[in-house]
Amino acid sequence: MSERKSESTCDCTNSDFDRREFLRESGALLAFAAAGVAPSEVAAQSDQPEGDLEALLEDAPRNWGRWGDDDELGAFNFLGSEEALAGMEAVTRDEATGAETFTLQLSMTGEVANDPIFPTRTVARRTNTQDEQSYEEGEAEPSAGGLKFTDDRFVNQLYTQGTTHVDAPGHAWYGDQIYNGFDASTTAATKEFDEPLESCGGDPVDETRGMGRADISHVADHGIVGRGVLLDVGRAMGGENDRLEPNACISLSDLRRTAYQQDVVLRKRDVPLVRTGSAARVRDDDPEHEWAPLEEPGLCYSEDLVEWVHEMEFPVVGGDTLSVEKNVQTIDGEEYLVPLHGAFHRNLGVPFAEVLWLEDLAESCASDGVYDFLFAGAPLNIERATGAPINPVVVKASMGEESN
């Protein structure tokens, strides 16, 4: 069956997922929805995590004002020429016999079965607006000289965080302030447009809401270039297929032990990438490994972990899961929803890079023992957005036989 639709067709619905039905239950379910949790999985936990983030993080470190009262870039300020040079030095080490490149992005259109996406953030669907069939049916005419073109567009709601992406510093918060102390009302800044454009639903759009502060465009302008380090926790601590089991909790000790086993030293202002093996599990198509977003392994909160990230001046923390951290965590007998999003995003300006594909990179690192590399990328420059897709490129020294 052809994927092509007429240009007037714009399907904003998902037949397999009733969004309004999903969100109608309660305020508690809305919180889980924000973390990508399906209703069937909520029952495995309490109806609503009641842990108070404001109380938990009252004495946590902050970077507010560190780069000025108007700063919107957050910890990405840590990345400069020295950090870029450190990444290049990791590639050009004396004993290197060559270099390998890896892209860490999953498909934006989810063309591989079971791509790990948030239930509330569908992947994109695209269709051709012009192709050979258009010319054959007389819908289009060749250009002068006979040149033809094919073109396409998205035909459903495209969520900027529905695939491999980087969060904006202002993406997550608690209380009435986001990163750097900006008022939470700035997340709903209104922008009016002189020329309305047709929306996916057909109604013209002449006004939108967006982030007036700490949005992803500042990260896009700055770029992310530095020394990356893979922390392959799945291989160091995992079981079957070198993957962490669902619900596994990764502590600061686990991260340090993984680095020790890999014989790699984490330095200040590195870009750490945490592999659990979860993204590969999603792609297995194995009914015994049904994907459950709430049960993904991930980092677990501790005061020591937050202090460590603060002292190490990491600009961003990446991972191969939807949230990088464990979605629901029990701390001192209370359940919390993604507490590290509050500690890192809001307080430190350290966002997460989520849904990274780390499998191929991990295989190479395990084969030659090189776990540091040049990490480079920039999210799509989307004004006022809470995050944006990114295709990070890793350039890693090769320690195998010399290649031509």
Short mmCIF file of C-alpha atoms in Angstrom, two decimals:
data_model
loop_
_atom_site.label_atom_id
_atom_site.label_comp_id
_atom_site.label_asym_id
_atom_site.label_seq_id
_atom_site.Cartn_x
_atom_site.Cartn_y
_atom_site.Cartn_z
CA MET A 1 0.00 0.00 0.00
CA SER A 2 1.39 3.40 -0.97
CA GLU A 3 2.32 5.83 1.80
CA ARG A 4 1.42 8.76 -0.39
CA LYS A 5 -1.52 11.00 0.52
CA SER A 6 -2.97 14.04 -1.16
CA GLU A 7 -1.59 17.40 -0.07
CA SER A 8 -4.91 18.30 1.51
CA THR A 9 -4.71 15.34 3.88
CA CYS A 10 -3.15 16.00 7.25
CA ASP A 11 -3.68 13.23 9.77
CA CYS A 12 -3.01 14.48 13.29
CA THR A 13 -4.40 11.39 14.95
CA ASN A 14 -2.88 8.11 15.99
CA SER A 15 -5.34 5.25 15.55
CA ASP A 16 -3.48 3.08 18.04
CA PHE A 17 -3.35 5.73 20.73
CA ASP A 18 -6.21 7.85 22.01
CA ARG A 19 -4.43 10.81 23.55
CA ARG A 20 -7.46 12.38 25.19
CA GLU A 21 -8.49 9.07 26.71
CA PHE A 22 -4.93 8.63 27.94
CA LEU A 23 -4.87 12.00 29.66
CA ARG A 24 -8.40 12.16 31.05
CA GLU A 25 -7.81 10.05 34.16
CA SER A 26 -6.28 12.37 36.76
CA GLY A 27 -3.64 14.94 37.56
CA ALA A 28 -1.38 12.12 38.69
CA LEU A 29 -1.61 10.47 35.30
CA LEU A 30 -0.69 13.73 33.63
CA ALA A 31 2.57 13.69 35.57
CA PHE A 32 3.28 10.15 34.43
CA ALA A 33 2.36 11.10 30.88
CA ALA A 34 5.02 13.79 30.95
CA ALA A 35 7.54 11.06 31.63
CA GLY A 36 6.18 8.85 28.86
CA VAL A 37 4.33 6.36 31.04
CA ALA A 38 1.44 4.32 29.66
CA PRO A 39 -1.65 3.92 31.88
CA SER A 40 -1.24 0.15 32.15
CA GLU A 41 2.17 0.65 33.73
CA VAL A 42 1.06 3.19 36.32
CA ALA A 43 -0.70 0.46 38.27
CA ALA A 44 2.65 -1.14 39.07
CA GLN A 45 3.53 1.93 41.15
CA SER A 46 1.57 4.14 43.51
CA ASP A 47 -1.27 6.15 42.01
CA GLN A 48 0.78 9.30 42.43
CA PRO A 49 4.39 9.78 43.56
CA GLU A 50 3.96 12.11 46.52
CA GLY A 51 7.60 12.98 47.13
CA ASP A 52 8.05 16.75 47.37
CA LEU A 53 10.89 17.78 45.04
CA GLU A 54 11.10 21.25 46.55
CA ALA A 55 11.78 19.77 49.98
CA LEU A 56 14.10 17.08 48.65
CA LEU A 57 16.26 19.53 46.71
CA GLU A 58 16.10 22.47 49.11
CA ASP A 59 19.85 22.38 49.77
CA ALA A 60 20.94 21.04 46.38
CA PRO A 61 23.59 23.00 44.46
CA ARG A 62 22.54 25.53 41.82
CA ASN A 63 24.22 27.30 38.95
CA TRP A 64 21.77 30.21 38.98
CA GLY A 65 23.62 33.43 38.23
CA ARG A 66 26.90 31.64 37.53
CA TRP A 67 26.98 33.06 34.00
CA GLY A 68 24.88 36.11 34.74
CA ASP A 69 21.26 36.74 35.60
CA ASP A 70 20.19 36.57 31.95
CA ASP A 71 21.96 33.32 31.03
CA GLU A 72 19.80 30.83 29.12
CA LEU A 73 22.49 28.36 28.00
CA GLY A 74 23.08 26.64 31.32
CA ALA A 75 25.93 24.18 31.74
CA PHE A 76 26.65 24.24 28.01
CA ASN A 77 28.65 27.33 28.94
CA PHE A 78 31.29 24.88 30.15
CA LEU A 79 32.03 23.85 26.56
CA GLY A 80 34.68 25.99 24.86
CA SER A 81 37.87 25.67 22.87
CA GLU A 82 39.71 23.63 25.51
CA GLU A 83 36.90 21.10 25.70
CA ALA A 84 36.75 20.80 21.91
CA LEU A 85 40.51 20.28 21.83
CA ALA A 86 40.24 17.57 24.49
CA GLY A 87 37.82 15.71 22.24
CA MET A 88 40.14 15.99 19.25
CA GLU A 89 43.09 14.83 21.32
CA ALA A 90 41.14 11.68 22.24
CA VAL A 91 40.89 10.87 18.53
CA THR A 92 44.45 11.76 17.55
CA ARG A 93 46.28 9.89 20.30
CA ASP A 94 49.72 8.64 19.32
CA GLU A 95 48.81 4.95 19.25
CA ALA A 96 45.73 5.38 17.04
CA THR A 97 45.76 3.54 13.72
CA GLY A 98 42.74 5.35 12.33
CA ALA A 99 39.38 6.79 13.31
CA GLU A 100 35.82 5.50 13.36
CA THR A 101 32.66 7.57 13.19
CA PHE A 102 29.33 6.77 14.79
CA THR A 103 25.99 8.53 14.62
CA LEU A 104 23.84 8.10 17.71
CA GLN A 105 20.43 8.95 16.29
CA LEU A 106 17.35 6.79 15.93
CA SER A 107 14.94 7.40 13.06
CA MET A 108 12.74 10.47 13.44
CA THR A 109 9.99 8.62 11.61
CA GLY A 110 10.17 5.44 13.66
CA GLU A 111 10.55 3.24 10.61
CA VAL A 112 12.18 0.50 12.68
CA ALA A 113 9.59 -1.48 14.62
CA ASN A 114 9.29 -0.58 18.29
CA ASP A 115 11.49 2.50 18.23
CA PRO A 116 11.56 3.77 21.80
CA ILE A 117 9.25 6.76 21.90
CA PHE A 118 7.12 8.38 24.55
CA PRO A 119 3.48 7.28 24.39
CA THR A 120 2.54 10.95 24.50
CA ARG A 121 5.17 11.97 21.93
CA THR A 122 4.55 10.18 18.67
CA VAL A 123 7.25 9.86 16.06
CA ALA A 124 6.80 11.69 12.80
CA ARG A 125 5.02 10.38 9.73
CA ARG A 126 5.96 11.74 6.33
CA THR A 127 4.55 11.37 2.84
CA ASN A 128 5.54 12.52 -0.63
CA THR A 129 3.93 15.67 -1.94
CA GLN A 130 5.56 15.21 -5.37
CA ASP A 131 7.23 12.24 -7.09
CA GLU A 132 7.24 10.32 -10.38
CA GLN A 133 3.62 9.35 -9.89
CA SER A 134 2.75 13.05 -9.71
CA TYR A 135 4.33 13.61 -13.12
CA GLU A 136 2.67 10.51 -14.62
CA GLU A 137 -0.76 11.63 -13.41
CA GLY A 138 -0.28 15.22 -14.60
CA GLU A 139 -0.21 16.69 -11.08
CA ALA A 140 3.22 18.19 -11.75
CA GLU A 141 5.21 19.32 -14.78
CA PRO A 142 8.97 18.83 -15.31
CA SER A 143 11.12 21.92 -15.04
CA ALA A 144 12.87 23.46 -18.05
CA GLY A 145 15.19 20.88 -19.56
CA GLY A 146 13.18 17.99 -18.13
CA LEU A 147 14.47 18.03 -14.55
CA LYS A 148 12.06 16.53 -12.02
CA PHE A 149 11.94 16.72 -8.24
CA THR A 150 10.54 14.71 -5.38
CA ASP A 151 9.42 16.47 -2.23
CA ASP A 152 7.80 15.52 1.03
CA ARG A 153 6.44 16.79 4.32
CA PHE A 154 5.32 15.61 7.74
CA VAL A 155 1.63 14.82 7.96
CA ASN A 156 1.14 14.28 11.67
CA GLN A 157 2.12 16.06 14.84
CA LEU A 158 5.91 16.13 15.04
CA TYR A 159 7.09 16.11 18.64
CA THR A 160 10.52 17.67 19.03
CA GLN A 161 11.34 15.16 21.79
CA GLY A 162 9.79 12.12 20.12
CA THR A 163 13.12 10.64 19.07
CA THR A 164 16.84 11.15 19.84
CA HIS A 165 16.91 14.64 21.33
CA VAL A 166 18.43 17.14 23.74
CA ASP A 167 16.36 18.85 26.40
CA ALA A 168 16.49 22.60 26.85
CA PRO A 169 17.73 23.88 30.23
CA GLY A 170 14.22 25.17 30.94
CA HIS A 171 12.48 21.92 30.01
CA ALA A 172 11.80 20.66 33.56
CA TRP A 173 11.22 22.48 36.82
CA TYR A 174 9.34 22.45 40.11
CA GLY A 175 7.79 25.28 42.05
CA ASP A 176 7.38 28.59 40.22
CA GLN A 177 10.90 29.00 38.81
CA ILE A 178 12.81 27.31 36.00
CA TYR A 179 16.58 27.30 35.37
CA ASN A 180 18.45 30.43 36.47
CA GLY A 181 15.48 31.63 38.51
CA PHE A 182 13.32 32.65 35.55
CA ASP A 183 9.62 32.71 36.36
CA ALA A 184 7.78 29.56 35.32
CA SER A 185 5.29 31.72 33.42
CA THR A 186 8.02 32.26 30.81
CA THR A 187 7.40 28.68 29.62
CA ALA A 188 4.07 29.89 28.20
CA ALA A 189 5.18 33.04 26.40
CA THR A 190 2.85 33.99 23.55
CA LYS A 191 4.04 34.94 20.09
CA GLU A 192 1.76 36.41 17.43
CA PHE A 193 2.33 36.08 13.70
CA ASP A 194 1.32 38.56 11.03
CA GLU A 195 0.68 35.84 8.45
CA PRO A 196 -1.36 32.88 9.72
CA LEU A 197 -0.32 29.45 8.42
CA GLU A 198 -2.47 26.35 7.99
CA SER A 199 -2.05 23.93 10.88
CA CYS A 200 -2.17 20.16 10.85
CA GLY A 201 -5.78 20.38 11.96
CA GLY A 202 -6.64 22.78 9.17
CA ASP A 203 -7.26 25.89 11.25
CA PRO A 204 -4.91 28.80 10.61
CA VAL A 205 -2.27 29.48 13.25
CA ASP A 206 -1.53 33.09 14.08
CA GLU A 207 -0.42 32.64 17.70
CA THR A 208 1.62 30.04 19.59
CA ARG A 209 2.96 29.52 23.09
CA GLY A 210 6.60 28.77 23.73
CA MET A 211 9.53 29.17 26.08
CA GLY A 212 10.45 32.79 26.53
CA ARG A 213 13.57 31.79 28.44
CA ALA A 214 16.13 28.95 28.43
CA ASP A 215 14.81 27.31 25.24
CA ILE A 216 16.74 24.97 22.95
CA SER A 217 17.70 27.61 20.36
CA HIS A 218 20.53 28.83 22.58
CA VAL A 219 22.02 25.33 22.66
CA ALA A 220 21.60 25.08 18.88
CA ASP A 221 23.50 28.33 18.38
CA HIS A 222 26.28 27.21 20.71
CA GLY A 223 26.67 23.58 19.61
CA ILE A 224 27.93 20.66 21.69
CA VAL A 225 31.58 19.76 21.07
CA GLY A 226 33.81 18.12 23.64
CA ARG A 227 35.37 14.95 24.99
CA GLY A 228 32.73 12.29 25.30
CA VAL A 229 33.05 9.22 27.51
CA LEU A 230 30.93 6.09 27.20
CA LEU A 231 30.00 4.55 30.53
CA ASP A 232 28.82 1.12 29.40
CA VAL A 233 26.99 0.20 32.58
CA GLY A 234 24.99 -2.43 30.70
CA ARG A 235 28.16 -4.34 29.84
CA ALA A 236 29.87 -3.73 33.19
CA MET A 237 26.90 -4.67 35.38
CA GLY A 238 24.40 -6.28 33.07
CA GLY A 239 23.30 -9.83 32.49
CA GLU A 240 21.85 -11.26 29.30
CA ASN A 241 23.04 -9.46 26.15
CA ASP A 242 25.09 -7.03 28.26
CA ARG A 243 21.98 -5.12 29.26
CA LEU A 244 20.67 -3.91 32.57
CA GLU A 245 17.48 -5.55 33.71
CA PRO A 246 14.29 -3.47 33.84
CA ASN A 247 13.99 -1.35 36.99
CA ALA A 248 17.75 -1.46 37.56
CA CYS A 249 19.03 1.54 39.51
CA ILE A 250 22.39 3.10 38.56
CA SER A 251 24.22 4.75 41.44
CA LEU A 252 27.24 7.00 41.51
CA SER A 253 29.29 4.02 42.68
CA ASP A 254 28.12 2.08 39.63
CA LEU A 255 29.28 4.86 37.32
CA ARG A 256 32.66 5.05 39.00
CA ARG A 257 33.08 1.28 38.99
CA THR A 258 32.20 1.15 35.30
CA ALA A 259 34.82 3.81 34.49
CA TYR A 260 37.38 1.87 36.56
CA GLN A 261 36.62 -1.41 34.75
CA GLN A 262 36.91 0.37 31.41
CA ASP A 263 40.19 1.99 32.47
CA VAL A 264 38.93 5.43 31.46
CA VAL A 265 39.22 8.61 33.51
CA LEU A 266 36.32 11.03 33.61
CA ARG A 267 37.49 14.63 33.51
CA LYS A 268 35.81 17.90 34.28
CA ARG A 269 33.50 19.12 31.50
CA ASP A 270 33.32 15.75 29.74
CA VAL A 271 30.11 14.59 28.05
CA PRO A 272 29.20 11.28 29.78
CA LEU A 273 26.99 8.85 27.86
CA VAL A 274 25.35 6.10 29.92
CA ARG A 275 24.53 2.87 28.09
CA THR A 276 22.02 0.49 29.68
CA GLY A 277 21.08 -1.54 26.58
CA SER A 278 17.46 -0.45 26.87
CA ALA A 279 17.16 0.98 23.36
CA ALA A 280 18.35 -2.33 21.91
CA ARG A 281 15.84 -4.24 24.03
CA VAL A 282 13.04 -2.14 22.58
CA ARG A 283 14.09 -3.10 19.07
CA ASP A 284 14.22 -6.83 19.78
CA ASP A 285 10.63 -7.54 18.71
CA ASP A 286 10.69 -10.22 21.39
CA PRO A 287 7.33 -10.69 23.18
CA GLU A 288 9.23 -11.73 26.31
CA HIS A 289 10.86 -8.30 26.43
CA GLU A 290 7.83 -6.07 26.07
CA TRP A 291 8.76 -2.43 26.35
CA ALA A 292 7.60 -0.73 29.53
CA PRO A 293 8.71 2.91 29.79
CA LEU A 294 8.16 3.12 33.52
CA GLU A 295 10.43 0.14 34.07
CA GLU A 296 13.45 1.34 32.14
CA PRO A 297 16.73 1.27 34.08
CA GLY A 298 18.43 4.58 34.79
CA LEU A 299 20.32 6.86 37.09
CA CYS A 300 19.01 7.07 40.64
CA TYR A 301 19.07 10.15 42.79
CA SER A 302 21.51 10.66 45.62
CA GLU A 303 22.96 13.82 47.10
CA ASP A 304 26.43 12.51 46.23
CA LEU A 305 25.48 12.03 42.56
CA VAL A 306 24.11 15.57 42.28
CA GLU A 307 27.19 17.02 43.99
CA TRP A 308 29.46 14.99 41.70
CA VAL A 309 27.77 16.24 38.52
CA HIS A 310 27.99 19.76 39.89
CA GLU A 311 31.69 19.45 40.78
CA MET A 312 32.56 17.73 37.49
CA GLU A 313 30.89 20.54 35.54
CA PHE A 314 29.33 18.16 33.05
CA PRO A 315 27.52 20.23 30.38
CA VAL A 316 25.00 17.49 29.56
CA VAL A 317 24.40 13.85 30.48
CA GLY A 318 23.31 11.43 27.74
CA GLY A 319 21.76 7.98 27.75
CA ASP A 320 19.91 5.36 25.73
CA THR A 321 16.61 5.54 27.61
CA LEU A 322 13.65 7.90 27.54
CA SER A 323 14.60 9.75 30.69
CA VAL A 324 18.27 8.83 31.39
CA GLU A 325 17.22 8.52 35.02
CA LYS A 326 14.88 5.89 36.47
CA ASN A 327 11.38 7.25 36.08
CA VAL A 328 9.96 6.45 39.52
CA GLN A 329 12.37 6.33 42.44
CA THR A 330 11.95 5.62 46.14
CA ILE A 331 13.97 7.98 48.34
CA ASP A 332 13.75 7.67 52.12
CA GLY A 333 10.46 5.82 51.79
CA GLU A 334 8.84 8.37 49.45
CA GLU A 335 8.22 7.88 45.73
CA TYR A 336 9.40 10.60 43.34
CA LEU A 337 8.92 11.12 39.63
CA VAL A 338 12.21 11.87 37.76
CA PRO A 339 13.86 13.81 40.62
CA LEU A 340 17.12 14.28 38.71
CA HIS A 341 15.28 16.33 36.11
CA GLY A 342 14.67 18.83 38.87
CA ALA A 343 18.17 18.63 40.30
CA PHE A 344 19.96 18.77 36.94
CA HIS A 345 17.75 20.79 34.58
CA ARG A 346 16.26 23.34 36.93
CA ASN A 347 19.01 23.79 39.47
CA LEU A 348 22.22 23.13 37.54
CA GLY A 349 21.20 23.87 33.95
CA VAL A 350 22.46 20.37 33.02
CA PRO A 351 19.95 18.89 30.53
CA PHE A 352 19.70 15.29 29.37
CA ALA A 353 20.36 13.95 25.86
CA GLU A 354 17.87 11.11 25.60
CA VAL A 355 17.14 8.10 23.38
CA LEU A 356 20.69 7.83 22.05
CA TRP A 357 21.66 4.76 19.99
CA LEU A 358 24.84 3.56 21.71
CA GLU A 359 25.04 -0.08 20.61
CA ASP A 360 27.51 0.25 17.72
CA LEU A 361 29.73 2.65 19.64
CA ALA A 362 29.72 0.30 22.63
CA GLU A 363 30.80 -2.67 20.50
CA SER A 364 33.76 -0.70 19.18
CA CYS A 365 34.75 0.55 22.64
CA ALA A 366 34.61 -2.98 24.07
CA SER A 367 36.70 -4.38 21.22
CA ASP A 368 39.68 -2.04 21.57
CA GLY A 369 39.30 -0.56 25.06
CA VAL A 370 38.96 3.05 23.89
CA TYR A 371 36.03 4.68 25.69
CA ASP A 372 36.72 8.38 25.08
CA PHE A 373 36.19 10.26 21.84
CA LEU A 374 35.17 13.51 20.18
CA PHE A 375 31.47 14.18 20.69
CA ALA A 376 29.92 16.76 18.37
CA GLY A 377 26.42 17.81 17.48
CA ALA A 378 23.82 20.54 17.64
CA PRO A 379 20.07 20.21 18.15
CA LEU A 380 17.78 21.56 15.48
CA ASN A 381 17.43 25.30 15.91
CA ILE A 382 13.79 25.61 16.89
CA GLU A 383 12.93 28.93 18.45
CA ARG A 384 11.29 28.73 21.89
CA ALA A 385 11.25 24.91 21.91
CA THR A 386 11.58 22.75 25.03
CA GLY A 387 14.02 20.42 23.25
CA ALA A 388 14.96 19.34 19.76
CA PRO A 389 16.09 16.31 17.75
CA ILE A 390 19.84 15.85 17.45
CA ASN A 391 22.11 13.54 15.50
CA PRO A 392 25.28 13.39 17.60
CA VAL A 393 28.41 12.33 15.75
CA VAL A 394 31.18 10.52 17.62
CA VAL A 395 34.70 10.33 16.17
CA LYS A 396 36.69 7.67 17.99
CA ALA A 397 40.30 6.56 17.70
CA SER A 398 40.68 3.12 16.18
CA MET A 399 43.23 0.81 17.78
CA GLY A 400 42.92 -2.11 15.37
CA GLU A 401 44.89 -2.91 12.24
CA GLU A 402 45.79 0.02 10.05
CA SER A 403 43.31 0.66 7.29
CA ASN A 404 43.78 2.38 3.95
#
